[in-house]
Structures are given as structure tokens and as C-alpha cells.
PDB file of N, CA and C in Angstrom:
ATOM      1  N   UNK V  74     -19.656   9.346 -18.669  1.00 53.00           N
ATOM      2  CA  UNK V  74     -19.482   9.810 -17.321  1.00 53.00           C
ATOM      3  C   UNK V  74     -19.079  11.280 -17.361  1.00 53.00           C
ATOM      4  N   UNK V  75     -19.696  12.078 -16.558  1.00 53.00           N
ATOM      5  CA  UNK V  75     -19.379  13.509 -16.485  1.00 53.00           C
ATOM      6  C   UNK V  75     -18.718  13.787 -15.146  1.00 53.00           C
ATOM      7  N   UNK V  76     -17.609  14.504 -15.185  1.00 55.00           N
ATOM      8  CA  UNK V  76     -16.926  14.922 -13.973  1.00 55.00           C
ATOM      9  C   UNK V  76     -17.262  16.381 -13.690  1.00 55.00           C
ATOM     10  N   UNK V  77     -18.087  16.666 -12.707  1.00 53.00           N
ATOM     11  CA  UNK V  77     -18.325  18.074 -12.351  1.00 53.00           C
ATOM     12  C   UNK V  77     -17.065  18.652 -11.726  1.00 53.00           C
ATOM     13  N   UNK V  78     -16.812  19.918 -11.934  1.00 57.00           N
ATOM     14  CA  UNK V  78     -15.606  20.535 -11.408  1.00 57.00           C
ATOM     15  C   UNK V  78     -15.829  20.983  -9.970  1.00 57.00           C
ATOM     16  N   UNK V  79     -15.860  20.037  -9.058  1.00 61.00           N
ATOM     17  CA  UNK V  79     -15.998  20.358  -7.650  1.00 61.00           C
ATOM     18  C   UNK V  79     -14.690  20.111  -6.905  1.00 61.00           C
ATOM     19  N   UNK V  80     -13.747  19.463  -7.573  1.00 74.00           N
ATOM     20  CA  UNK V  80     -12.444  19.213  -6.970  1.00 74.00           C
ATOM     21  C   UNK V  80     -11.390  19.210  -8.061  1.00 74.00           C
ATOM     22  N   UNK V  81     -10.125  19.160  -7.669  1.00 78.00           N
ATOM     23  CA  UNK V  81      -9.052  19.283  -8.662  1.00 78.00           C
ATOM     24  C   UNK V  81      -8.341  17.971  -8.972  1.00 78.00           C
ATOM     25  N   UNK V  82      -8.875  16.831  -8.473  1.00 84.00           N
ATOM     26  CA  UNK V  82      -8.282  15.529  -8.787  1.00 84.00           C
ATOM     27  C   UNK V  82      -9.373  14.468  -8.816  1.00 84.00           C
ATOM     28  N   UNK V  83      -9.326  13.611  -9.844  1.00 86.00           N
ATOM     29  CA  UNK V  83     -10.275  12.514  -9.994  1.00 86.00           C
ATOM     30  C   UNK V  83      -9.491  11.224 -10.149  1.00 86.00           C
ATOM     31  N   UNK V  84      -9.916  10.176  -9.446  1.00 91.00           N
ATOM     32  CA  UNK V  84      -9.246   8.883  -9.504  1.00 91.00           C
ATOM     33  C   UNK V  84     -10.051   7.943 -10.399  1.00 91.00           C
ATOM     34  N   UNK V  85      -9.346   7.204 -11.248  1.00 91.00           N
ATOM     35  CA  UNK V  85      -9.953   6.215 -12.137  1.00 91.00           C
ATOM     36  C   UNK V  85      -9.417   4.846 -11.735  1.00 91.00           C
ATOM     37  N   UNK V  86     -10.304   3.876 -11.537  1.00 93.00           N
ATOM     38  CA  UNK V  86      -9.844   2.542 -11.197  1.00 93.00           C
ATOM     39  C   UNK V  86     -10.944   1.643 -10.676  1.00 93.00           C
ATOM     40  N   UNK V  87     -10.544   0.482 -10.123  1.00 93.00           N
ATOM     41  CA  UNK V  87     -11.483  -0.522  -9.623  1.00 93.00           C
ATOM     42  C   UNK V  87     -11.993  -0.240  -8.219  1.00 93.00           C
ATOM     43  N   UNK V  88     -11.285   0.575  -7.447  1.00 92.00           N
ATOM     44  CA  UNK V  88     -11.672   0.803  -6.049  1.00 92.00           C
ATOM     45  C   UNK V  88     -13.057   1.418  -5.948  1.00 92.00           C
ATOM     46  N   UNK V  89     -13.759   1.077  -4.874  1.00 93.00           N
ATOM     47  CA  UNK V  89     -15.113   1.591  -4.675  1.00 93.00           C
ATOM     48  C   UNK V  89     -15.159   3.105  -4.554  1.00 93.00           C
ATOM     49  N   UNK V  90     -14.102   3.717  -4.031  1.00 92.00           N
ATOM     50  CA  UNK V  90     -14.112   5.167  -3.857  1.00 92.00           C
ATOM     51  C   UNK V  90     -13.564   5.922  -5.073  1.00 92.00           C
ATOM     52  N   UNK V  91     -13.277   5.208  -6.170  1.00 92.00           N
ATOM     53  CA  UNK V  91     -12.799   5.873  -7.398  1.00 92.00           C
ATOM     54  C   UNK V  91     -13.907   6.750  -7.970  1.00 92.00           C
ATOM     55  N   UNK V  92     -13.521   7.887  -8.536  1.00 87.00           N
ATOM     56  CA  UNK V  92     -14.500   8.782  -9.156  1.00 87.00           C
ATOM     57  C   UNK V  92     -15.063   8.183 -10.444  1.00 87.00           C
ATOM     58  N   UNK V  93     -14.230   7.487 -11.191  1.00 87.00           N
ATOM     59  CA  UNK V  93     -14.661   6.763 -12.391  1.00 87.00           C
ATOM     60  C   UNK V  93     -14.296   5.305 -12.162  1.00 87.00           C
ATOM     61  N   UNK V  94     -15.318   4.481 -11.874  1.00 90.00           N
ATOM     62  CA  UNK V  94     -15.081   3.075 -11.562  1.00 90.00           C
ATOM     63  C   UNK V  94     -15.028   2.243 -12.836  1.00 90.00           C
ATOM     64  N   UNK V  95     -13.995   1.415 -12.948  1.00 90.00           N
ATOM     65  CA  UNK V  95     -13.858   0.500 -14.073  1.00 90.00           C
ATOM     66  C   UNK V  95     -13.877  -0.911 -13.501  1.00 90.00           C
ATOM     67  N   UNK V  96     -14.899  -1.652 -13.856  1.00 89.00           N
ATOM     68  CA  UNK V  96     -15.065  -3.012 -13.342  1.00 89.00           C
ATOM     69  C   UNK V  96     -14.412  -4.010 -14.285  1.00 89.00           C
ATOM     70  N   UNK V  97     -13.109  -4.087 -14.225  1.00 90.00           N
ATOM     71  CA  UNK V  97     -12.367  -5.007 -15.067  1.00 90.00           C
ATOM     72  C   UNK V  97     -11.165  -5.517 -14.287  1.00 90.00           C
ATOM     73  N   UNK V  98     -10.918  -6.825 -14.332  1.00 89.00           N
ATOM     74  CA  UNK V  98      -9.737  -7.349 -13.635  1.00 89.00           C
ATOM     75  C   UNK V  98      -8.427  -6.859 -14.256  1.00 89.00           C
ATOM     76  N   UNK V  99      -8.499  -6.293 -15.463  1.00 89.00           N
ATOM     77  CA  UNK V  99      -7.303  -5.777 -16.135  1.00 89.00           C
ATOM     78  C   UNK V  99      -7.038  -4.310 -15.819  1.00 89.00           C
ATOM     79  N   UNK V 100      -7.797  -3.765 -14.901  1.00 91.00           N
ATOM     80  CA  UNK V 100      -7.627  -2.370 -14.481  1.00 91.00           C
ATOM     81  C   UNK V 100      -7.141  -2.375 -13.033  1.00 91.00           C
ATOM     82  N   UNK V 101      -6.184  -1.528 -12.714  1.00 91.00           N
ATOM     83  CA  UNK V 101      -5.666  -1.435 -11.349  1.00 91.00           C
ATOM     84  C   UNK V 101      -6.698  -0.781 -10.433  1.00 91.00           C
ATOM     85  N   UNK V 102      -6.534  -0.982  -9.134  1.00 92.00           N
ATOM     86  CA  UNK V 102      -7.450  -0.352  -8.166  1.00 92.00           C
ATOM     87  C   UNK V 102      -7.400   1.168  -8.293  1.00 92.00           C
ATOM     88  N   UNK V 103      -6.223   1.709  -8.518  1.00 92.00           N
ATOM     89  CA  UNK V 103      -6.036   3.142  -8.780  1.00 92.00           C
ATOM     90  C   UNK V 103      -5.240   3.253 -10.077  1.00 92.00           C
ATOM     91  N   UNK V 104      -5.937   3.105 -11.171  1.00 91.00           N
ATOM     92  CA  UNK V 104      -5.336   3.027 -12.505  1.00 91.00           C
ATOM     93  C   UNK V 104      -4.692   4.336 -12.940  1.00 91.00           C
ATOM     94  N   UNK V 105      -5.413   5.432 -12.761  1.00 91.00           N
ATOM     95  CA  UNK V 105      -4.924   6.737 -13.232  1.00 91.00           C
ATOM     96  C   UNK V 105      -5.585   7.838 -12.412  1.00 91.00           C
ATOM     97  N   UNK V 106      -5.077   9.038 -12.593  1.00 89.00           N
ATOM     98  CA  UNK V 106      -5.707  10.198 -11.954  1.00 89.00           C
ATOM     99  C   UNK V 106      -5.710  11.364 -12.927  1.00 89.00           C
ATOM    100  N   UNK V 107      -6.764  12.137 -12.868  1.00 86.00           N
ATOM    101  CA  UNK V 107      -6.898  13.339 -13.678  1.00 86.00           C
ATOM    102  C   UNK V 107      -6.778  14.509 -12.724  1.00 86.00           C
ATOM    103  N   UNK V 108      -5.875  15.424 -13.023  1.00 84.00           N
ATOM    104  CA  UNK V 108      -5.587  16.544 -12.113  1.00 84.00           C
ATOM    105  C   UNK V 108      -5.654  17.877 -12.847  1.00 84.00           C
ATOM    106  N   UNK V 109      -6.051  18.917 -12.133  1.00 82.00           N
ATOM    107  CA  UNK V 109      -6.070  20.291 -12.613  1.00 82.00           C
ATOM    108  C   UNK V 109      -4.742  20.898 -12.188  1.00 82.00           C
ATOM    109  N   UNK V 110      -3.849  21.185 -13.158  1.00 79.00           N
ATOM    110  CA  UNK V 110      -2.503  21.650 -12.819  1.00 79.00           C
ATOM    111  C   UNK V 110      -2.095  22.850 -13.654  1.00 79.00           C
ATOM    112  N   UNK V 111      -1.166  23.593 -13.095  1.00 74.00           N
ATOM    113  CA  UNK V 111      -0.616  24.745 -13.798  1.00 74.00           C
ATOM    114  C   UNK V 111       0.137  24.278 -15.044  1.00 74.00           C
ATOM    115  N   UNK V 112      -0.044  24.988 -16.141  1.00 74.00           N
ATOM    116  CA  UNK V 112       0.683  24.676 -17.375  1.00 74.00           C
ATOM    117  C   UNK V 112       2.170  24.911 -17.164  1.00 74.00           C
ATOM    118  N   UNK V 113       2.990  24.163 -17.890  1.00 70.00           N
ATOM    119  CA  UNK V 113       4.446  24.302 -17.763  1.00 70.00           C
ATOM    120  C   UNK V 113       4.907  25.701 -18.134  1.00 70.00           C
ATOM    121  N   UNK V 114       4.280  26.261 -19.158  1.00 71.00           N
ATOM    122  CA  UNK V 114       4.628  27.614 -19.595  1.00 71.00           C
ATOM    123  C   UNK V 114       3.372  28.475 -19.520  1.00 71.00           C
ATOM    124  N   UNK V 115       3.509  29.661 -18.985  1.00 70.00           N
ATOM    125  CA  UNK V 115       2.372  30.565 -18.895  1.00 70.00           C
ATOM    126  C   UNK V 115       1.700  30.510 -17.538  1.00 70.00           C
ATOM    127  N   UNK V 116       0.610  31.254 -17.438  1.00 71.00           N
ATOM    128  CA  UNK V 116      -0.092  31.387 -16.171  1.00 71.00           C
ATOM    129  C   UNK V 116      -1.345  30.537 -16.088  1.00 71.00           C
ATOM    130  N   UNK V 117      -1.655  29.791 -17.147  1.00 77.00           N
ATOM    131  CA  UNK V 117      -2.900  29.032 -17.182  1.00 77.00           C
ATOM    132  C   UNK V 117      -2.825  27.691 -16.475  1.00 77.00           C
ATOM    133  N   UNK V 118      -3.983  27.059 -16.406  1.00 78.00           N
ATOM    134  CA  UNK V 118      -4.107  25.725 -15.845  1.00 78.00           C
ATOM    135  C   UNK V 118      -4.677  24.811 -16.911  1.00 78.00           C
ATOM    136  N   UNK V 119      -4.501  23.511 -16.733  1.00 79.00           N
ATOM    137  CA  UNK V 119      -5.032  22.537 -17.683  1.00 79.00           C
ATOM    138  C   UNK V 119      -5.314  21.225 -16.948  1.00 79.00           C
ATOM    139  N   UNK V 120      -6.213  20.434 -17.528  1.00 80.00           N
ATOM    140  CA  UNK V 120      -6.446  19.091 -17.028  1.00 80.00           C
ATOM    141  C   UNK V 120      -5.379  18.182 -17.611  1.00 80.00           C
ATOM    142  N   UNK V 121      -4.787  17.336 -16.762  1.00 84.00           N
ATOM    143  CA  UNK V 121      -3.790  16.368 -17.203  1.00 84.00           C
ATOM    144  C   UNK V 121      -4.157  15.000 -16.641  1.00 84.00           C
ATOM    145  N   UNK V 122      -3.663  13.959 -17.287  1.00 86.00           N
ATOM    146  CA  UNK V 122      -3.862  12.603 -16.784  1.00 86.00           C
ATOM    147  C   UNK V 122      -2.502  12.003 -16.467  1.00 86.00           C
ATOM    148  N   UNK V 123      -2.440  11.283 -15.351  1.00 86.00           N
ATOM    149  CA  UNK V 123      -1.218  10.611 -14.923  1.00 86.00           C
ATOM    150  C   UNK V 123      -1.540   9.157 -14.608  1.00 86.00           C
ATOM    151  N   UNK V 124      -0.584   8.287 -14.827  1.00 86.00           N
ATOM    152  CA  UNK V 124      -0.776   6.870 -14.558  1.00 86.00           C
ATOM    153  C   UNK V 124      -0.673   6.588 -13.071  1.00 86.00           C
ATOM    154  N   UNK V 125      -1.507   5.681 -12.571  1.00 85.00           N
ATOM    155  CA  UNK V 125      -1.426   5.212 -11.194  1.00 85.00           C
ATOM    156  C   UNK V 125      -1.743   6.283 -10.171  1.00 85.00           C
ATOM    157  N   UNK V 126      -1.227   6.062  -8.973  1.00 83.00           N
ATOM    158  CA  UNK V 126      -1.375   7.065  -7.928  1.00 83.00           C
ATOM    159  C   UNK V 126      -0.002   7.629  -7.620  1.00 83.00           C
ATOM    160  N   UNK V 127       0.043   8.673  -6.824  1.00 79.00           N
ATOM    161  CA  UNK V 127       1.328   9.309  -6.559  1.00 79.00           C
ATOM    162  C   UNK V 127       2.322   8.294  -5.989  1.00 79.00           C
ATOM    163  N   UNK V 128       3.470   8.175  -6.641  1.00 76.00           N
ATOM    164  CA  UNK V 128       4.513   7.274  -6.189  1.00 76.00           C
ATOM    165  C   UNK V 128       4.408   5.843  -6.684  1.00 76.00           C
ATOM    166  N   UNK V 129       3.302   5.491  -7.351  1.00 81.00           N
ATOM    167  CA  UNK V 129       3.121   4.118  -7.847  1.00 81.00           C
ATOM    168  C   UNK V 129       2.471   4.151  -9.220  1.00 81.00           C
ATOM    169  N   UNK V 130       2.976   3.333 -10.121  1.00 80.00           N
ATOM    170  CA  UNK V 130       2.341   3.233 -11.437  1.00 80.00           C
ATOM    171  C   UNK V 130       1.299   2.119 -11.398  1.00 80.00           C
ATOM    172  N   UNK V 131       0.386   2.144 -12.360  1.00 84.00           N
ATOM    173  CA  UNK V 131      -0.581   1.060 -12.469  1.00 84.00           C
ATOM    174  C   UNK V 131       0.124  -0.170 -13.032  1.00 84.00           C
ATOM    175  N   UNK V 132      -0.448  -1.337 -12.785  1.00 82.00           N
ATOM    176  CA  UNK V 132       0.161  -2.568 -13.268  1.00 82.00           C
ATOM    177  C   UNK V 132       0.007  -2.739 -14.775  1.00 82.00           C
ATOM    178  N   UNK V 133      -1.148  -2.357 -15.322  1.00 81.00           N
ATOM    179  CA  UNK V 133      -1.452  -2.628 -16.729  1.00 81.00           C
ATOM    180  C   UNK V 133      -1.239  -1.442 -17.652  1.00 81.00           C
ATOM    181  N   UNK V 134      -0.826  -0.332 -17.117  1.00 83.00           N
ATOM    182  CA  UNK V 134      -0.528   0.829 -17.951  1.00 83.00           C
ATOM    183  C   UNK V 134      -1.735   1.664 -18.327  1.00 83.00           C
ATOM    184  N   UNK V 135      -1.476   2.924 -18.595  1.00 86.00           N
ATOM    185  CA  UNK V 135      -2.485   3.879 -19.048  1.00 86.00           C
ATOM    186  C   UNK V 135      -1.969   4.488 -20.337  1.00 86.00           C
ATOM    187  N   UNK V 136      -2.851   4.556 -21.336  1.00 85.00           N
ATOM    188  CA  UNK V 136      -2.486   5.047 -22.662  1.00 85.00           C
ATOM    189  C   UNK V 136      -3.418   6.177 -23.060  1.00 85.00           C
ATOM    190  N   UNK V 137      -2.881   7.143 -23.802  1.00 85.00           N
ATOM    191  CA  UNK V 137      -3.711   8.198 -24.384  1.00 85.00           C
ATOM    192  C   UNK V 137      -3.305   8.332 -25.843  1.00 85.00           C
ATOM    193  N   UNK V 138      -4.289   8.204 -26.736  1.00 85.00           N
ATOM    194  CA  UNK V 138      -4.050   8.314 -28.178  1.00 85.00           C
ATOM    195  C   UNK V 138      -2.888   7.428 -28.633  1.00 85.00           C
ATOM    196  N   UNK V 139      -2.919   6.187 -28.183  1.00 80.00           N
ATOM    197  CA  UNK V 139      -1.937   5.148 -28.543  1.00 80.00           C
ATOM    198  C   UNK V 139      -0.529   5.404 -28.017  1.00 80.00           C
ATOM    199  N   UNK V 140      -0.384   6.349 -27.092  1.00 80.00           N
ATOM    200  CA  UNK V 140       0.926   6.629 -26.478  1.00 80.00           C
ATOM    201  C   UNK V 140       0.843   6.332 -24.990  1.00 80.00           C
ATOM    202  N   UNK V 141       1.846   5.615 -24.483  1.00 79.00           N
ATOM    203  CA  UNK V 141       1.837   5.302 -23.062  1.00 79.00           C
ATOM    204  C   UNK V 141       2.134   6.543 -22.230  1.00 79.00           C
ATOM    205  N   UNK V 142       1.464   6.635 -21.096  1.00 78.00           N
ATOM    206  CA  UNK V 142       1.844   7.650 -20.114  1.00 78.00           C
ATOM    207  C   UNK V 142       2.415   6.939 -18.896  1.00 78.00           C
ATOM    208  N   UNK V 143       2.620   5.634 -19.029  1.00 65.00           N
ATOM    209  CA  UNK V 143       3.042   4.767 -17.930  1.00 65.00           C
ATOM    210  C   UNK V 143       4.526   4.499 -17.964  1.00 65.00           C
ATOM    211  N   UNK V 144       5.331   5.503 -18.019  1.00 56.00           N
ATOM    212  CA  UNK V 144       6.755   5.285 -18.203  1.00 56.00           C
ATOM    213  C   UNK V 144       7.472   4.818 -16.944  1.00 56.00           C
ATOM    214  N   UNK V 145       6.777   4.765 -15.811  1.00 48.00           N
ATOM    215  CA  UNK V 145       7.404   4.252 -14.597  1.00 48.00           C
ATOM    216  C   UNK V 145       7.880   2.823 -14.840  1.00 48.00           C
ATOM    217  N   UNK V 146       7.104   2.072 -15.611  1.00 49.00           N
ATOM    218  CA  UNK V 146       7.483   0.695 -15.953  1.00 49.00           C
ATOM    219  C   UNK V 146       8.854   0.647 -16.612  1.00 49.00           C
ATOM    220  N   UNK V 147       9.196   1.690 -17.319  1.00 49.00           N
ATOM    221  CA  UNK V 147      10.427   1.711 -18.100  1.00 49.00           C
ATOM    222  C   UNK V 147      11.523   2.538 -17.437  1.00 49.00           C
ATOM    223  N   UNK V 148      11.380   2.780 -16.130  1.00 49.00           N
ATOM    224  CA  UNK V 148      12.420   3.472 -15.382  1.00 49.00           C
ATOM    225  C   UNK V 148      12.321   4.981 -15.400  1.00 49.00           C
ATOM    226  N   UNK V 149      11.211   5.521 -15.902  1.00 48.00           N
ATOM    227  CA  UNK V 149      11.006   6.972 -15.904  1.00 48.00           C
ATOM    228  C   UNK V 149       9.716   7.282 -15.152  1.00 48.00           C
ATOM    229  N   UNK V 150       9.514   8.529 -14.794  1.00 53.00           N
ATOM    230  CA  UNK V 150       8.289   8.881 -14.082  1.00 53.00           C
ATOM    231  C   UNK V 150       7.137   9.064 -15.065  1.00 53.00           C
ATOM    232  N   UNK V 151       5.910   9.011 -14.539  1.00 57.00           N
ATOM    233  CA  UNK V 151       4.712   9.163 -15.360  1.00 57.00           C
ATOM    234  C   UNK V 151       4.686  10.540 -16.016  1.00 57.00           C
ATOM    235  N   UNK V 152       4.298  10.569 -17.283  1.00 66.00           N
ATOM    236  CA  UNK V 152       4.200  11.830 -18.013  1.00 66.00           C
ATOM    237  C   UNK V 152       2.940  12.587 -17.603  1.00 66.00           C
ATOM    238  N   UNK V 153       3.014  13.903 -17.654  1.00 71.00           N
ATOM    239  CA  UNK V 153       1.826  14.741 -17.534  1.00 71.00           C
ATOM    240  C   UNK V 153       1.281  14.924 -18.940  1.00 71.00           C
ATOM    241  N   UNK V 154       0.122  14.378 -19.225  1.00 77.00           N
ATOM    242  CA  UNK V 154      -0.444  14.466 -20.561  1.00 77.00           C
ATOM    243  C   UNK V 154      -1.682  15.358 -20.526  1.00 77.00           C
ATOM    244  N   UNK V 155      -1.649  16.523 -21.185  1.00 80.00           N
ATOM    245  CA  UNK V 155      -2.832  17.385 -21.231  1.00 80.00           C
ATOM    246  C   UNK V 155      -3.989  16.673 -21.933  1.00 80.00           C
ATOM    247  N   UNK V 156      -5.181  16.840 -21.397  1.00 82.00           N
ATOM    248  CA  UNK V 156      -6.369  16.190 -21.949  1.00 82.00           C
ATOM    249  C   UNK V 156      -7.052  17.140 -22.923  1.00 82.00           C
ATOM    250  N   UNK V 157      -7.423  16.613 -24.082  1.00 79.00           N
ATOM    251  CA  UNK V 157      -8.111  17.407 -25.096  1.00 79.00           C
ATOM    252  C   UNK V 157      -9.338  16.675 -25.596  1.00 79.00           C
ATOM    253  N   UNK V 158     -10.282  17.427 -26.166  1.00 77.00           N
ATOM    254  CA  UNK V 158     -11.482  16.846 -26.754  1.00 77.00           C
ATOM    255  C   UNK V 158     -11.089  15.781 -27.770  1.00 77.00           C
ATOM    256  N   UNK V 159     -11.746  14.635 -27.716  1.00 82.00           N
ATOM    257  CA  UNK V 159     -11.472  13.561 -28.665  1.00 82.00           C
ATOM    258  C   UNK V 159     -10.377  12.606 -28.246  1.00 82.00           C
ATOM    259  N   UNK V 160      -9.688  12.886 -27.140  1.00 85.00           N
ATOM    260  CA  UNK V 160      -8.619  11.985 -26.679  1.00 85.00           C
ATOM    261  C   UNK V 160      -9.207  10.623 -26.344  1.00 85.00           C
ATOM    262  N   UNK V 161      -8.493   9.582 -26.719  1.00 88.00           N
ATOM    263  CA  UNK V 161      -8.909   8.212 -26.423  1.00 88.00           C
ATOM    264  C   UNK V 161      -7.954   7.634 -25.394  1.00 88.00           C
ATOM    265  N   UNK V 162      -8.510   7.154 -24.292  1.00 87.00           N
ATOM    266  CA  UNK V 162      -7.718   6.566 -23.220  1.00 87.00           C
ATOM    267  C   UNK V 162      -7.893   5.070 -23.209  1.00 87.00           C
ATOM    268  N   UNK V 163      -6.853   4.381 -22.777  1.00 88.00           N
ATOM    269  CA  UNK V 163      -6.923   2.949 -22.543  1.00 88.00           C
ATOM    270  C   UNK V 163      -6.418   2.706 -21.133  1.00 88.00           C
ATOM    271  N   UNK V 164      -7.298   2.149 -20.293  1.00 87.00           N
ATOM    272  CA  UNK V 164      -6.962   1.811 -18.914  1.00 87.00           C
ATOM    273  C   UNK V 164      -6.969   0.284 -18.830  1.00 87.00           C
ATOM    274  N   UNK V 165      -5.805  -0.351 -18.838  1.00 82.00           N
ATOM    275  CA  UNK V 165      -5.771  -1.806 -18.932  1.00 82.00           C
ATOM    276  C   UNK V 165      -6.322  -2.194 -20.290  1.00 82.00           C
ATOM    277  N   UNK V 166      -7.495  -2.845 -20.303  1.00 84.00           N
ATOM    278  CA  UNK V 166      -8.143  -3.204 -21.572  1.00 84.00           C
ATOM    279  C   UNK V 166      -9.428  -2.415 -21.809  1.00 84.00           C
ATOM    280  N   UNK V 167      -9.682  -1.381 -21.019  1.00 87.00           N
ATOM    281  CA  UNK V 167     -10.899  -0.574 -21.126  1.00 87.00           C
ATOM    282  C   UNK V 167     -10.585   0.749 -21.814  1.00 87.00           C
ATOM    283  N   UNK V 168     -11.398   1.107 -22.818  1.00 87.00           N
ATOM    284  CA  UNK V 168     -11.219   2.365 -23.543  1.00 87.00           C
ATOM    285  C   UNK V 168     -12.239   3.402 -23.095  1.00 87.00           C
ATOM    286  N   UNK V 169     -11.846   4.659 -23.114  1.00 85.00           N
ATOM    287  CA  UNK V 169     -12.742   5.781 -22.821  1.00 85.00           C
ATOM    288  C   UNK V 169     -12.348   6.933 -23.731  1.00 85.00           C
ATOM    289  N   UNK V 170     -13.330   7.707 -24.167  1.00 84.00           N
ATOM    290  CA  UNK V 170     -13.082   8.836 -25.065  1.00 84.00           C
ATOM    291  C   UNK V 170     -13.590  10.124 -24.436  1.00 84.00           C
ATOM    292  N   UNK V 171     -12.792  11.186 -24.520  1.00 79.00           N
ATOM    293  CA  UNK V 171     -13.233  12.499 -24.055  1.00 79.00           C
ATOM    294  C   UNK V 171     -14.141  13.069 -25.136  1.00 79.00           C
ATOM    295  N   UNK V 172     -15.380  13.317 -24.804  1.00 71.00           N
ATOM    296  CA  UNK V 172     -16.347  13.817 -25.774  1.00 71.00           C
ATOM    297  C   UNK V 172     -16.500  15.329 -25.751  1.00 71.00           C
ATOM    298  N   UNK V 173     -16.197  15.941 -24.635  1.00 60.00           N
ATOM    299  CA  UNK V 173     -16.338  17.390 -24.546  1.00 60.00           C
ATOM    300  C   UNK V 173     -15.379  17.932 -23.503  1.00 60.00           C
ATOM    301  N   UNK V 174     -14.939  19.139 -23.716  1.00 54.00           N
ATOM    302  CA  UNK V 174     -14.067  19.803 -22.759  1.00 54.00           C
ATOM    303  C   UNK V 174     -14.677  21.153 -22.447  1.00 54.00           C
ATOM    304  N   UNK V 175     -14.859  21.422 -21.187  1.00 50.00           N
ATOM    305  CA  UNK V 175     -15.430  22.688 -20.768  1.00 50.00           C
ATOM    306  C   UNK V 175     -14.429  23.429 -19.895  1.00 50.00           C
ATOM    307  N   UNK V 176     -14.786  24.596 -19.478  1.00 46.00           N
ATOM    308  CA  UNK V 176     -13.918  25.403 -18.637  1.00 46.00           C
ATOM    309  C   UNK V 176     -13.827  24.825 -17.233  1.00 46.00           C
ATOM    310  N   UNK V 177     -12.897  25.327 -16.459  1.00 47.00           N
ATOM    311  CA  UNK V 177     -12.630  24.847 -15.104  1.00 47.00           C
ATOM    312  C   UNK V 177     -13.887  24.752 -14.258  1.00 47.00           C
ATOM    313  N   UNK V 178     -14.818  25.691 -14.411  1.00 45.00           N
ATOM    314  CA  UNK V 178     -15.980  25.704 -13.531  1.00 45.00           C
ATOM    315  C   UNK V 178     -17.112  24.818 -14.043  1.00 45.00           C
ATOM    316  N   UNK V 179     -16.861  24.034 -15.069  1.00 48.00           N
ATOM    317  CA  UNK V 179     -17.913  23.160 -15.568  1.00 48.00           C
ATOM    318  C   UNK V 179     -17.512  21.685 -15.445  1.00 48.00           C
ATOM    319  N   UNK V 180     -17.294  20.971 -16.529  1.00 49.00           N
ATOM    320  CA  UNK V 180     -17.119  19.521 -16.416  1.00 49.00           C
ATOM    321  C   UNK V 180     -16.344  18.945 -17.587  1.00 49.00           C
ATOM    322  N   UNK V 181     -15.946  17.689 -17.415  1.00 54.00           N
ATOM    323  CA  UNK V 181     -15.398  16.849 -18.479  1.00 54.00           C
ATOM    324  C   UNK V 181     -16.378  15.730 -18.701  1.00 54.00           C
ATOM    325  N   UNK V 182     -16.483  15.261 -19.896  1.00 52.00           N
ATOM    326  CA  UNK V 182     -17.387  14.155 -20.199  1.00 52.00           C
ATOM    327  C   UNK V 182     -16.610  13.029 -20.870  1.00 52.00           C
ATOM    328  N   UNK V 183     -16.719  11.820 -20.345  1.00 57.00           N
ATOM    329  CA  UNK V 183     -16.085  10.642 -20.913  1.00 57.00           C
ATOM    330  C   UNK V 183     -17.155   9.663 -21.343  1.00 57.00           C
ATOM    331  N   UNK V 184     -16.856   8.882 -22.371  1.00 49.00           N
ATOM    332  CA  UNK V 184     -17.794   7.811 -22.749  1.00 49.00           C
ATOM    333  C   UNK V 184     -17.001   6.575 -23.093  1.00 49.00           C
TER     334      UNK V 184
END
């Protein structure tokens, strides 16, 4: 799946209006979101992934490179995890891999 850079947020989940639809009962309706955000340090921006939707975590958790980003379950807020080429995501029981990373005006590709 390729995400063209026409907006600054993409929703991943089971809902029909999700940008990346995952047809699995083990995936939440709004499992995760990918956002274009300012880096913590410096003037740049980066793509990050967050679990669930704003204010709510997903039920089954979101993982990147075997690390949870779903810390809401454990009493903490969702981590901002920068996305890099080769990152492996787990949404419930569904895996996706970032195959390429391009500049802001181009796209991300998942498989």
C-alpha cells in the first residue's frame, strides 16, 4: 500500500473510511494513525506512528520492531515512534513492513 502525501494523517484499522484497511477481527476499527509531526529537537518534521485514535488506545495494541507503542494499556500515553525504512509493524495479529521512505512531498510504501 502506498500513501501519497496529500494529507498529514493516515488512519489504519477496520473502519471503511480508514486509509489503510485491515480486515481482521483482531484489529481495532481505528488501530493506529500515522502523522507528519515536528521533530522533538530541531526544525524538521518526521512521520510517526501512534496507537489508536486521539484519546483512545487500540484494544489489541500496536507494535513496531517488537516494541509496543501501546502504553496506554499500561497507564502511560501512546509513544511517538518515528517511522523508518524496514520498520515492521504489528496491528493486532496483522504485520506490515515499511519498504521505502520518501520525502514529505512523495509517499510511504507498506507491504
